[in-house]
Amino acid sequence: MVYKSVLAAVTVILALHQLSRRRKSIIHNIPGPPSPSWIYGHMLQLIFSPEYGDHEFVWQKTFGLIYRLKGCFGEDSLMISDPVALQYIVNSTKFGQGPVLENVVNMLFGKKSLVVVKGGAHKRLRGAMNMGFTAAAVRTYQPVLLRAVQELSERLEESYGGVSSSSLNLCPLLGDTTFRAAVQVGLGCSAEDLGEEFLVNNLQIVRSAPHIFAIGASLPTWIWRTMIHAPLAAFKDIRTATRLTRQLGRRIVDAKLDSARQGLQIDTDVFGILLAKSLGGKTRHALSPEEVAAQFSALVYTGQDPTANTIAFGLLELARHPEFQQKLRAEIQSNVGASYENMPVLNAFIKEVLRLYPSAALIQRVAVEDTILPLSDSIKTATGELMNEIPIRRGQLLTLGVASFQRLERYWGTDAQKFRPSRWLDDTITPYGSDLGPYANLASFLNGHRVCLGWRFAILEMQVFFHELISKFHFTLSEDDLVRVRFSGILIPALRNSFEKAAPICITPI
Ligand code: HEM
């Protein structure tokens, strides 16, 4: 009885809250698909569709580059795939990260993590951490990446065992390899040094956290805060991760400070670079040992899964396109010892994979002050008014449709939904602006003050991995192509009706 009364009261408060927001905002005049449910809004269609984009790509065709979507409990959000609006949002400080951070990310990453801190604190921390990811610093990580992928090759050769018809799910192996590389480059130690408890927990986190993030992102903060105390295994894993990353971060920092005191070189990994700078004296970019230790999860959790999944999507496309696979192999074989930058087919391939499969396909932002959103196309409101720009009120939720934008026919051509790396070489991409992202002007790494910290590292990692794997193995599909693109906080390859990562591919050594 008490529960029912509380529920009724909460429902009335939420409804009144939404009504007051509607009166203030003109967003509700912007057309969008009808909402199937007040409780879930469009979230189930957006997040849980059998194949990512089943609804989203159709809505974009019907309603254009900006349309209104409903979040849970009637919350209005603007879905944006207009490049002018996207450019404005990602490069402006008038937008902050959406409630998903309030809800979930700061629980896993910790309040002092780069991923979580805001404003001036973020600017300072980011300035320091960029030092570990400059072009020069990233070049020094190449041997670590080479070792990691060579170990992966050995494991693939062992698993092949001469049976070429059976397929192997590459996702766990790729995830493990990118994880090991991130630990070595970020912290300067091996994965084993982190201990069995962390290794087991990391696997759980990588499996369940993105999914929880996707659900958590759609819930109001108060529901989420109540839920995280529930005795569910997934929340227990996140609490364990928080404890372990705090302890391990501190332990690794102390060991490095000891090495520095003994006169040993420590600036060979990101933690070491940050600490060496701090020991060098008081500069703008000097972080305290505690601040460095708090970046453990920002380096380890962000550095593994998005790259592993992007590589898995790339290998799946190679298996689906044997002619292109052979063309790429020919470029690699005829350029032994050449720099990756001088391999146009390899780089066109990586760009095409990042275009079609941007890990962060949907990114939430919230306006932190009133502003005017510029548009490339004018839009017609439900009342017939033509708008060339949209007044945005503080607090307005926006969803950046990165995948939607990167499949727009007007920029990428009528075959925008298809894998065709040659579009990057034959000049058939229509220009859409210049400031969307740091790599190939794609939005996959975003841009502005929150641009992916590890984008140069991720590109090098993909170059090194694809180069090695394509020169050593043929990739084919053994049975019908059952892999779908699904959204589990980030884009993952998965089998129909499943949210388990899967990239079953037949591998034959060359
Ligand atoms: C293909 C691989 C990757 C993709 C597509 C990707 C994409 C992104 C995107 C879109 C963001 C912005 C998220 C937001 O603000 O809402 C981001 C942030 C971030 N990424 Fe990546 N990422 C990749 C690999 C990496 C790697 C390898 C690392 C580290 C070694 C890394 C570290 C980070 C960090 C620390 C942030 C937070 C930056 C900040 O808030 O200042 N990422 N990434």
Coordinates of C-alpha atoms and ligand atoms in Angstrom, one line a residue:
M1 CA 0.0 0.0 0.0
V2 CA 2.8 2.4 1.1
Y3 CA 4.8 1.4 -2.1
K4 CA 1.7 2.2 -4.3
S5 CA 1.3 5.6 -2.7
V6 CA 5.0 6.4 -3.1
L7 CA 4.9 5.2 -6.7
A8 CA 1.9 7.3 -7.4
A9 CA 3.5 10.4 -5.8
V10 CA 6.7 9.9 -7.8
T11 CA 4.7 9.5 -11.0
V12 CA 2.8 12.8 -10.4
I13 CA 6.0 14.7 -9.6
L14 CA 7.7 13.4 -12.7
A15 CA 4.7 14.3 -14.9
L16 CA 4.6 17.8 -13.4
H17 CA 8.3 18.2 -13.9
Q18 CA 8.0 17.2 -17.6
L19 CA 5.0 19.5 -18.1
S20 CA 6.9 22.4 -16.7
R21 CA 9.9 21.6 -19.0
R22 CA 7.6 21.4 -22.0
R23 CA 6.1 24.8 -21.4
K24 CA 9.6 26.3 -21.3
S25 CA 11.1 24.6 -24.3
I26 CA 10.3 24.7 -28.0
I27 CA 11.9 21.3 -28.4
H28 CA 8.5 19.7 -28.2
N29 CA 7.5 21.4 -31.4
I30 CA 10.3 19.6 -33.3
P31 CA 8.9 16.6 -35.1
G32 CA 10.0 13.1 -34.3
P33 CA 8.7 9.5 -34.2
P34 CA 5.7 8.8 -32.0
S35 CA 6.8 7.5 -28.6
P36 CA 5.6 3.9 -28.0
S37 CA 5.8 4.2 -24.2
W38 CA 5.9 7.0 -21.5
I39 CA 8.1 4.8 -19.3
Y40 CA 10.7 3.8 -21.9
G41 CA 10.2 6.4 -24.6
H42 CA 12.2 5.3 -27.6
M43 CA 15.0 3.8 -25.6
L44 CA 14.1 0.2 -26.2
Q45 CA 14.0 0.8 -30.0
L46 CA 17.2 2.8 -30.0
I47 CA 19.3 0.6 -27.7
F48 CA 17.8 -2.9 -28.0
S49 CA 16.9 -3.2 -31.7
P50 CA 17.9 -6.6 -33.2
E51 CA 20.5 -4.8 -35.3
Y52 CA 21.9 -1.4 -34.4
G53 CA 20.1 1.3 -36.3
D54 CA 17.0 -0.7 -37.3
H55 CA 14.9 2.2 -36.1
E56 CA 17.4 5.1 -35.9
F57 CA 18.5 5.0 -39.5
V58 CA 14.8 4.9 -40.6
W59 CA 13.9 7.8 -38.3
Q60 CA 16.7 9.8 -39.8
K61 CA 15.4 9.2 -43.3
T62 CA 11.9 10.2 -42.2
F63 CA 12.6 13.2 -39.9
G64 CA 15.9 14.5 -41.1
L65 CA 19.2 15.4 -39.4
I66 CA 17.5 16.6 -36.2
Y67 CA 14.5 15.1 -34.6
R68 CA 12.9 14.8 -31.2
L69 CA 13.2 11.5 -29.3
K70 CA 11.7 10.5 -26.0
G71 CA 13.9 9.2 -23.2
C72 CA 12.5 7.3 -20.2
F73 CA 9.7 9.0 -18.3
G74 CA 8.8 11.4 -21.0
E75 CA 12.2 13.2 -21.1
D76 CA 12.7 15.1 -24.5
S77 CA 16.0 14.6 -26.2
L78 CA 17.2 16.0 -29.6
M79 CA 18.7 13.4 -31.9
I80 CA 21.4 15.1 -33.9
S81 CA 23.2 13.9 -37.0
D82 CA 23.6 17.4 -38.7
P83 CA 27.3 18.0 -39.2
V84 CA 27.1 21.7 -38.5
A85 CA 25.3 21.2 -35.2
L86 CA 27.6 18.3 -34.3
Q87 CA 30.6 20.4 -35.0
Y88 CA 29.2 23.2 -32.8
I89 CA 28.4 20.9 -29.9
V90 CA 31.7 18.9 -29.8
N91 CA 33.8 22.1 -30.0
S92 CA 31.9 24.2 -27.5
T93 CA 32.2 24.3 -23.7
K94 CA 28.4 25.1 -23.5
F95 CA 27.7 21.3 -23.5
G96 CA 28.7 18.9 -20.8
Q97 CA 28.5 15.1 -20.7
G98 CA 25.1 13.7 -20.2
P99 CA 23.5 12.1 -17.1
V100 CA 25.2 8.8 -17.9
L101 CA 28.2 10.2 -16.2
E102 CA 26.3 11.2 -13.1
N103 CA 24.7 7.8 -13.2
V104 CA 27.3 5.3 -13.9
V105 CA 30.7 6.3 -15.1
N106 CA 31.9 8.1 -12.0
M107 CA 31.1 5.0 -10.0
L108 CA 33.5 2.9 -12.1
F109 CA 36.1 5.5 -12.9
G110 CA 36.1 7.4 -9.6
K111 CA 35.5 11.1 -9.0
K112 CA 39.1 12.2 -9.8
S113 CA 39.3 10.4 -13.1
L114 CA 39.9 12.4 -16.3
V115 CA 36.7 10.8 -17.7
V116 CA 34.6 12.3 -14.9
V117 CA 36.2 15.7 -13.8
K118 CA 34.8 18.8 -15.3
G119 CA 35.7 22.4 -16.2
G120 CA 39.0 23.8 -15.1
A121 CA 40.0 20.6 -13.3
H122 CA 39.4 18.6 -16.5
K123 CA 41.4 21.2 -18.5
R124 CA 44.4 20.9 -16.2
L125 CA 44.3 17.1 -15.9
R126 CA 43.8 16.7 -19.7
G127 CA 46.8 19.1 -20.3
A128 CA 49.0 16.7 -18.2
M129 CA 47.7 13.5 -19.7
N130 CA 48.0 14.6 -23.3
M131 CA 51.8 14.4 -22.7
G132 CA 51.4 10.6 -22.6
F133 CA 49.6 10.6 -26.0
T134 CA 51.5 13.1 -28.2
A135 CA 52.5 11.8 -31.7
A136 CA 56.1 11.4 -30.4
A137 CA 55.1 9.5 -27.2
V138 CA 52.7 7.2 -29.2
R139 CA 55.5 6.3 -31.6
T140 CA 57.5 4.9 -28.7
Y141 CA 54.7 2.5 -27.9
Q142 CA 55.0 0.7 -31.2
P143 CA 57.3 -2.1 -29.9
V144 CA 54.8 -2.9 -27.2
L145 CA 52.0 -3.2 -29.7
L146 CA 54.1 -5.4 -32.0
R147 CA 54.9 -7.8 -29.2
A148 CA 51.3 -7.9 -28.2
V149 CA 50.0 -8.8 -31.7
Q150 CA 52.8 -11.3 -32.3
E151 CA 51.7 -13.1 -29.2
L152 CA 48.2 -13.0 -30.6
S153 CA 49.4 -14.5 -33.9
E154 CA 51.1 -17.3 -32.0
R155 CA 47.8 -18.0 -30.1
L156 CA 45.9 -18.0 -33.3
E157 CA 48.3 -20.4 -34.9
E158 CA 47.9 -22.7 -31.9
S159 CA 44.1 -22.5 -32.1
Y160 CA 44.1 -23.1 -35.8
G161 CA 45.5 -26.6 -35.4
G162 CA 45.2 -27.3 -39.2
V163 CA 41.3 -27.4 -39.1
S164 CA 40.5 -24.6 -41.6
S165 CA 36.7 -25.2 -41.7
S166 CA 36.0 -24.4 -38.1
S167 CA 35.6 -20.8 -37.0
L168 CA 37.0 -19.1 -34.0
N169 CA 35.4 -16.3 -32.0
L170 CA 38.1 -13.6 -32.2
C171 CA 36.5 -11.2 -29.6
P172 CA 38.0 -12.7 -26.4
L173 CA 41.5 -13.0 -27.9
L174 CA 41.4 -9.4 -29.3
G175 CA 40.0 -8.1 -26.0
D176 CA 42.7 -9.8 -24.1
T177 CA 45.5 -8.5 -26.4
T178 CA 44.3 -4.9 -26.4
F179 CA 43.9 -5.1 -22.6
R180 CA 47.6 -6.3 -22.2
A181 CA 48.8 -3.6 -24.5
A182 CA 46.8 -0.9 -22.6
V183 CA 48.2 -2.1 -19.3
Q184 CA 51.8 -2.1 -20.6
V185 CA 51.6 1.3 -22.3
G186 CA 49.5 3.0 -19.6
L187 CA 51.0 1.6 -16.4
G188 CA 54.3 0.1 -17.5
C189 CA 53.6 -3.4 -16.1
S190 CA 52.3 -6.7 -17.3
A191 CA 48.7 -7.8 -16.9
E192 CA 49.8 -10.6 -14.5
D193 CA 51.4 -7.9 -12.2
L194 CA 47.8 -6.7 -11.5
G195 CA 46.9 -10.0 -9.9
E196 CA 44.3 -12.7 -10.5
E197 CA 41.5 -10.9 -8.7
F198 CA 41.8 -7.9 -11.0
L199 CA 42.1 -10.1 -14.2
V200 CA 38.9 -11.9 -13.3
N201 CA 37.1 -8.7 -12.4
N202 CA 38.3 -7.0 -15.6
L203 CA 36.7 -9.7 -17.7
Q204 CA 33.4 -9.2 -15.8
I205 CA 33.6 -5.4 -16.2
V206 CA 34.3 -5.5 -19.9
R207 CA 31.4 -7.9 -20.4
S208 CA 28.7 -6.2 -18.2
A209 CA 29.6 -2.6 -17.6
P210 CA 28.9 -1.2 -21.1
H211 CA 25.5 -2.9 -21.0
I212 CA 24.8 -1.4 -17.6
F213 CA 25.9 2.0 -18.9
A214 CA 23.5 1.7 -21.8
I215 CA 20.6 1.0 -19.4
G216 CA 21.8 3.4 -16.7
A217 CA 22.1 6.2 -19.3
S218 CA 18.3 6.0 -19.9
L219 CA 17.3 6.1 -16.2
P220 CA 16.8 9.2 -14.1
T221 CA 19.7 9.6 -11.6
W222 CA 17.5 8.9 -8.5
I223 CA 16.4 5.5 -9.8
W224 CA 20.0 4.7 -10.7
R225 CA 21.3 5.7 -7.2
T226 CA 18.7 3.5 -5.6
M227 CA 19.5 0.6 -7.9
I228 CA 23.3 0.5 -7.4
H229 CA 22.7 -0.7 -3.8
A230 CA 20.8 -3.7 -5.0
P231 CA 22.6 -7.0 -4.4
L232 CA 23.2 -7.7 -8.1
A233 CA 26.4 -9.3 -9.3
A234 CA 27.1 -6.6 -11.9
F235 CA 27.1 -3.8 -9.3
K236 CA 29.3 -6.0 -7.0
D237 CA 31.8 -6.3 -9.8
I238 CA 31.8 -2.5 -10.3
R239 CA 32.4 -2.0 -6.5
T240 CA 35.2 -4.5 -6.6
A241 CA 36.7 -2.7 -9.6
T242 CA 36.6 0.6 -7.8
R243 CA 38.5 -0.9 -4.8
L244 CA 41.1 -2.8 -6.8
T245 CA 41.9 0.1 -9.2
R246 CA 42.4 2.4 -6.2
Q247 CA 44.8 0.0 -4.5
L248 CA 46.6 -1.0 -7.7
G249 CA 47.0 2.6 -8.9
R250 CA 48.6 3.6 -5.7
R251 CA 50.9 0.6 -5.6
I252 CA 52.1 1.1 -9.2
V253 CA 52.8 4.8 -8.5
D254 CA 54.7 4.0 -5.3
A255 CA 56.9 1.4 -7.2
K256 CA 57.7 4.0 -9.9
L257 CA 58.6 6.7 -7.4
D258 CA 60.9 4.2 -5.7
S259 CA 62.5 3.4 -9.1
A260 CA 63.0 7.1 -9.8
R261 CA 64.6 7.6 -6.4
Q262 CA 67.1 4.8 -7.4
G263 CA 67.9 6.8 -10.6
L264 CA 66.1 4.4 -12.9
Q265 CA 64.3 5.8 -16.0
I266 CA 60.5 5.7 -15.5
D267 CA 59.1 7.8 -18.4
T268 CA 58.5 4.8 -20.8
D269 CA 54.8 4.6 -20.2
V270 CA 52.0 7.0 -19.5
F271 CA 52.1 6.7 -15.6
G272 CA 55.9 7.1 -15.8
I273 CA 55.7 10.2 -18.1
L274 CA 53.2 11.9 -15.7
L275 CA 55.3 11.1 -12.6
A276 CA 58.6 12.1 -14.2
K277 CA 57.0 15.5 -15.0
S278 CA 55.8 15.9 -11.4
L279 CA 59.2 15.0 -10.0
G280 CA 60.7 17.6 -12.5
G281 CA 59.3 20.4 -10.4
K282 CA 56.2 22.6 -10.1
T283 CA 54.8 23.2 -13.6
R284 CA 51.3 23.6 -14.9
H285 CA 51.3 19.9 -15.9
A286 CA 52.6 18.5 -12.7
L287 CA 50.2 16.1 -11.1
S288 CA 50.4 14.8 -7.6
P289 CA 51.1 11.0 -7.1
E290 CA 47.5 10.6 -6.0
E291 CA 46.2 12.3 -9.1
V292 CA 48.3 10.0 -11.3
A293 CA 47.1 6.9 -9.4
A294 CA 43.5 8.0 -9.9
Q295 CA 43.9 7.7 -13.7
F296 CA 44.4 3.9 -13.6
S297 CA 40.9 3.1 -14.8
A298 CA 40.8 5.9 -17.4
L299 CA 43.8 4.2 -19.1
V300 CA 42.9 0.6 -18.6
Y301 CA 39.1 0.4 -19.1
T302 CA 38.9 2.9 -22.1
G303 CA 42.1 1.5 -23.7
Q304 CA 40.9 -2.1 -24.4
D305 CA 37.3 -2.7 -25.6
P306 CA 36.6 0.0 -28.2
T307 CA 39.8 -0.8 -30.1
A308 CA 39.3 -4.6 -29.8
N309 CA 35.7 -4.3 -31.2
T310 CA 36.8 -2.0 -34.0
I311 CA 39.4 -4.5 -35.0
A312 CA 36.9 -7.4 -34.8
F313 CA 34.5 -5.4 -37.1
G314 CA 37.4 -4.9 -39.5
L315 CA 38.4 -8.5 -39.6
L316 CA 34.7 -9.5 -40.2
E317 CA 34.6 -7.1 -43.2
L318 CA 37.8 -8.6 -44.6
A319 CA 36.2 -12.0 -44.3
R320 CA 33.1 -10.8 -46.1
H321 CA 35.2 -9.1 -48.9
P322 CA 38.0 -11.6 -50.0
E323 CA 39.0 -9.4 -53.0
F324 CA 39.6 -6.4 -50.9
Q325 CA 41.4 -8.6 -48.3
Q326 CA 43.8 -9.8 -51.1
K327 CA 44.3 -6.2 -52.3
L328 CA 45.3 -5.1 -48.8
R329 CA 47.5 -8.1 -48.3
A330 CA 49.3 -7.3 -51.6
E331 CA 49.9 -3.7 -50.4
I332 CA 51.4 -5.0 -47.2
Q333 CA 53.5 -7.6 -48.9
S334 CA 54.9 -5.2 -51.5
N335 CA 55.8 -2.6 -48.9
V336 CA 57.9 -4.6 -46.4
G337 CA 59.5 -2.2 -43.9
A338 CA 57.5 0.9 -45.1
S339 CA 55.9 3.2 -42.7
Y340 CA 52.2 2.6 -42.0
E341 CA 51.5 6.1 -43.2
N342 CA 52.7 5.1 -46.7
M343 CA 50.1 2.4 -47.0
P344 CA 47.0 4.1 -48.5
V345 CA 44.8 0.9 -48.7
L346 CA 45.5 0.0 -45.1
N347 CA 44.6 3.6 -43.9
A348 CA 41.5 3.8 -46.2
F349 CA 40.4 0.4 -44.6
I350 CA 40.8 1.7 -41.1
K351 CA 38.9 4.9 -41.9
E352 CA 36.0 2.9 -43.4
V353 CA 35.8 0.6 -40.4
L354 CA 35.8 3.6 -38.0
R355 CA 33.1 5.3 -40.2
L356 CA 30.7 2.3 -40.2
Y357 CA 31.4 1.1 -36.7
P358 CA 32.0 4.1 -34.4
S359 CA 32.3 2.5 -30.9
A360 CA 30.5 5.5 -29.3
A361 CA 27.6 5.4 -31.8
L362 CA 25.4 7.4 -29.5
I363 CA 26.8 10.1 -27.2
Q364 CA 24.8 12.1 -24.7
R365 CA 25.4 15.7 -24.1
V366 CA 23.5 18.3 -22.0
A367 CA 23.5 22.0 -22.4
V368 CA 25.2 23.7 -19.4
E369 CA 24.0 27.2 -20.5
D370 CA 21.4 28.6 -23.0
T371 CA 22.7 28.7 -26.5
I372 CA 21.7 28.7 -30.2
L373 CA 22.4 25.5 -32.2
P374 CA 23.4 26.3 -35.8
L375 CA 22.1 23.9 -38.5
S376 CA 23.2 22.9 -42.0
D377 CA 19.5 22.4 -43.1
S378 CA 16.6 24.4 -41.8
I379 CA 13.9 22.3 -40.1
K380 CA 10.1 22.7 -40.1
T381 CA 8.4 22.6 -36.7
A382 CA 5.1 21.0 -35.9
T383 CA 3.5 24.5 -36.1
G384 CA 4.9 25.0 -39.7
E385 CA 7.7 27.4 -38.6
L386 CA 11.0 27.2 -40.5
M387 CA 14.0 27.3 -38.2
N388 CA 17.6 27.8 -39.4
E389 CA 18.9 27.4 -35.8
I390 CA 17.5 26.0 -32.6
P391 CA 17.4 27.9 -29.3
I392 CA 18.7 25.4 -26.7
R393 CA 17.9 25.9 -23.0
R394 CA 20.3 25.0 -20.2
G395 CA 19.6 21.4 -19.1
Q396 CA 18.5 20.3 -22.6
L397 CA 19.5 16.7 -23.3
L398 CA 21.0 16.0 -26.7
T399 CA 21.9 12.7 -28.3
L400 CA 24.8 12.8 -30.9
G401 CA 24.0 10.3 -33.6
V402 CA 27.5 9.6 -34.6
A403 CA 26.7 6.4 -36.5
S404 CA 23.7 8.1 -38.2
F405 CA 25.9 10.9 -39.4
Q406 CA 28.6 8.6 -40.7
R407 CA 26.0 6.8 -42.8
L408 CA 24.4 9.8 -44.4
E409 CA 24.1 9.3 -48.2
R410 CA 24.5 13.0 -49.0
Y411 CA 28.1 12.9 -47.7
W412 CA 29.2 9.3 -48.1
G413 CA 27.3 8.4 -51.3
T414 CA 24.3 6.2 -52.1
D415 CA 26.3 3.2 -50.9
A416 CA 26.8 4.9 -47.5
Q417 CA 25.6 1.8 -45.6
K418 CA 28.1 -0.4 -47.4
F419 CA 31.7 -1.2 -46.6
R420 CA 33.7 0.4 -49.5
P421 CA 37.2 1.6 -48.4
S422 CA 37.9 3.0 -51.9
R423 CA 35.6 5.9 -51.1
W424 CA 38.6 7.3 -49.1
L425 CA 40.8 7.1 -52.2
D426 CA 38.6 8.1 -55.1
D427 CA 37.4 11.5 -53.9
T428 CA 33.7 10.6 -53.7
I429 CA 33.1 11.9 -50.2
T430 CA 31.2 15.2 -50.2
P431 CA 32.8 17.8 -47.9
Y432 CA 30.7 18.5 -44.8
G433 CA 33.0 20.8 -42.7
S434 CA 36.4 20.5 -41.2
D435 CA 36.2 20.2 -37.4
L436 CA 34.3 17.1 -36.5
G437 CA 37.2 14.9 -35.4
P438 CA 41.0 14.5 -35.2
Y439 CA 41.2 11.6 -37.6
A440 CA 39.9 11.8 -41.2
N441 CA 37.4 14.3 -39.8
L442 CA 35.3 11.4 -38.6
A443 CA 33.3 11.9 -35.4
S444 CA 34.3 8.4 -34.1
F445 CA 36.8 9.9 -31.5
L446 CA 34.7 13.1 -31.1
N447 CA 36.5 16.4 -30.9
G448 CA 37.0 19.4 -28.7
H449 CA 38.0 19.3 -25.1
R450 CA 36.6 15.8 -24.6
V451 CA 38.2 14.3 -27.8
C452 CA 39.4 10.7 -27.2
L453 CA 42.7 10.9 -25.2
G454 CA 44.0 7.7 -26.9
W455 CA 43.0 8.3 -30.6
R456 CA 46.6 8.3 -31.9
F457 CA 47.3 5.2 -29.9
A458 CA 44.1 3.5 -31.2
I459 CA 45.1 4.3 -34.8
L460 CA 48.6 3.0 -34.4
E461 CA 47.3 -0.1 -32.6
M462 CA 44.9 -0.8 -35.5
Q463 CA 47.7 -0.3 -38.1
V464 CA 50.0 -2.6 -36.2
F465 CA 47.4 -5.3 -35.6
F466 CA 45.9 -5.3 -39.1
H467 CA 49.3 -5.3 -40.7
E468 CA 50.5 -8.3 -38.7
L469 CA 47.3 -10.3 -38.9
I470 CA 46.7 -9.8 -42.6
S471 CA 50.2 -10.7 -43.5
K472 CA 50.0 -13.9 -41.5
F473 CA 46.4 -15.2 -42.0
H474 CA 43.5 -15.5 -44.4
F475 CA 40.2 -14.6 -42.9
T476 CA 37.0 -16.3 -44.2
L477 CA 33.4 -16.9 -43.0
S478 CA 32.6 -20.6 -42.6
E479 CA 28.9 -20.4 -42.5
D480 CA 26.1 -17.9 -43.1
D481 CA 27.1 -14.5 -41.9
L482 CA 25.3 -14.4 -38.6
V483 CA 27.0 -11.5 -37.0
R484 CA 25.0 -8.4 -36.3
V485 CA 26.0 -4.9 -35.0
R486 CA 24.5 -4.4 -31.6
F487 CA 24.6 -1.6 -29.0
S488 CA 25.8 -2.5 -25.6
G489 CA 26.9 0.9 -24.4
I490 CA 29.3 0.8 -27.3
L491 CA 28.9 -1.0 -30.7
I492 CA 29.7 -4.7 -30.5
P493 CA 29.6 -7.5 -33.0
A494 CA 27.2 -10.2 -31.7
L495 CA 25.1 -13.0 -32.9
R496 CA 21.4 -12.5 -33.5
N497 CA 19.4 -12.2 -30.3
S498 CA 22.5 -12.0 -28.2
F499 CA 24.5 -9.3 -26.4
E500 CA 27.6 -11.5 -26.1
K501 CA 30.4 -10.2 -28.3
A502 CA 31.1 -12.6 -31.2
A503 CA 33.2 -12.5 -34.3
P504 CA 33.3 -16.1 -35.5
I505 CA 35.9 -16.2 -38.4
C506 CA 37.9 -19.0 -40.0
I507 CA 41.6 -18.4 -39.9
T508 CA 44.1 -20.0 -42.2
P509 CA 47.8 -19.3 -41.8
I510 CA 49.4 -18.1 -45.1
Ligands
HEM1 C1 38.8 2.7 -31.7 C2 39.1 3.0 -30.5 C3 38.5 4.1 -29.7 C4 37.4 4.9 -29.9 C5 36.4 4.8 -31.1 C6 37.3 5.9 -28.9 C7 36.3 6.8 -28.8 C8 36.2 7.8 -27.8 C9 35.2 8.8 -27.7 C10 34.1 9.0 -28.7 C11 35.4 9.5 -26.6 C12 34.6 10.7 -26.0 C13 33.4 10.2 -25.2 C14 32.6 11.3 -24.6 O1 33.2 12.4 -24.3 O2 31.4 11.1 -24.3 C15 36.6 8.9 -25.9 C16 37.1 9.4 -24.7 C17 38.2 8.9 -24.1 N1 39.0 7.9 -24.7 FE1 38.8 6.8 -26.4 N2 38.3 5.7 -28.0 C18 39.1 4.6 -28.5 C19 40.3 4.2 -27.9 C20 40.9 4.7 -26.8 C21 42.2 4.3 -26.2 C22 43.0 3.2 -26.9 C23 42.4 5.0 -25.1 C24 43.5 5.0 -24.1 C25 44.6 4.4 -24.1 C26 41.2 5.9 -24.9 C27 41.1 6.7 -23.9 C28 40.0 7.6 -23.8 C29 39.9 8.5 -22.6 C30 40.7 8.6 -21.4 C31 38.7 9.3 -22.9 C32 38.2 10.4 -22.0 C33 38.8 11.7 -22.4 C34 38.3 12.9 -21.6 O3 37.1 12.9 -21.1 O4 39.0 13.9 -21.6 N3 40.4 5.7 -26.0 N4 37.1 7.9 -26.7

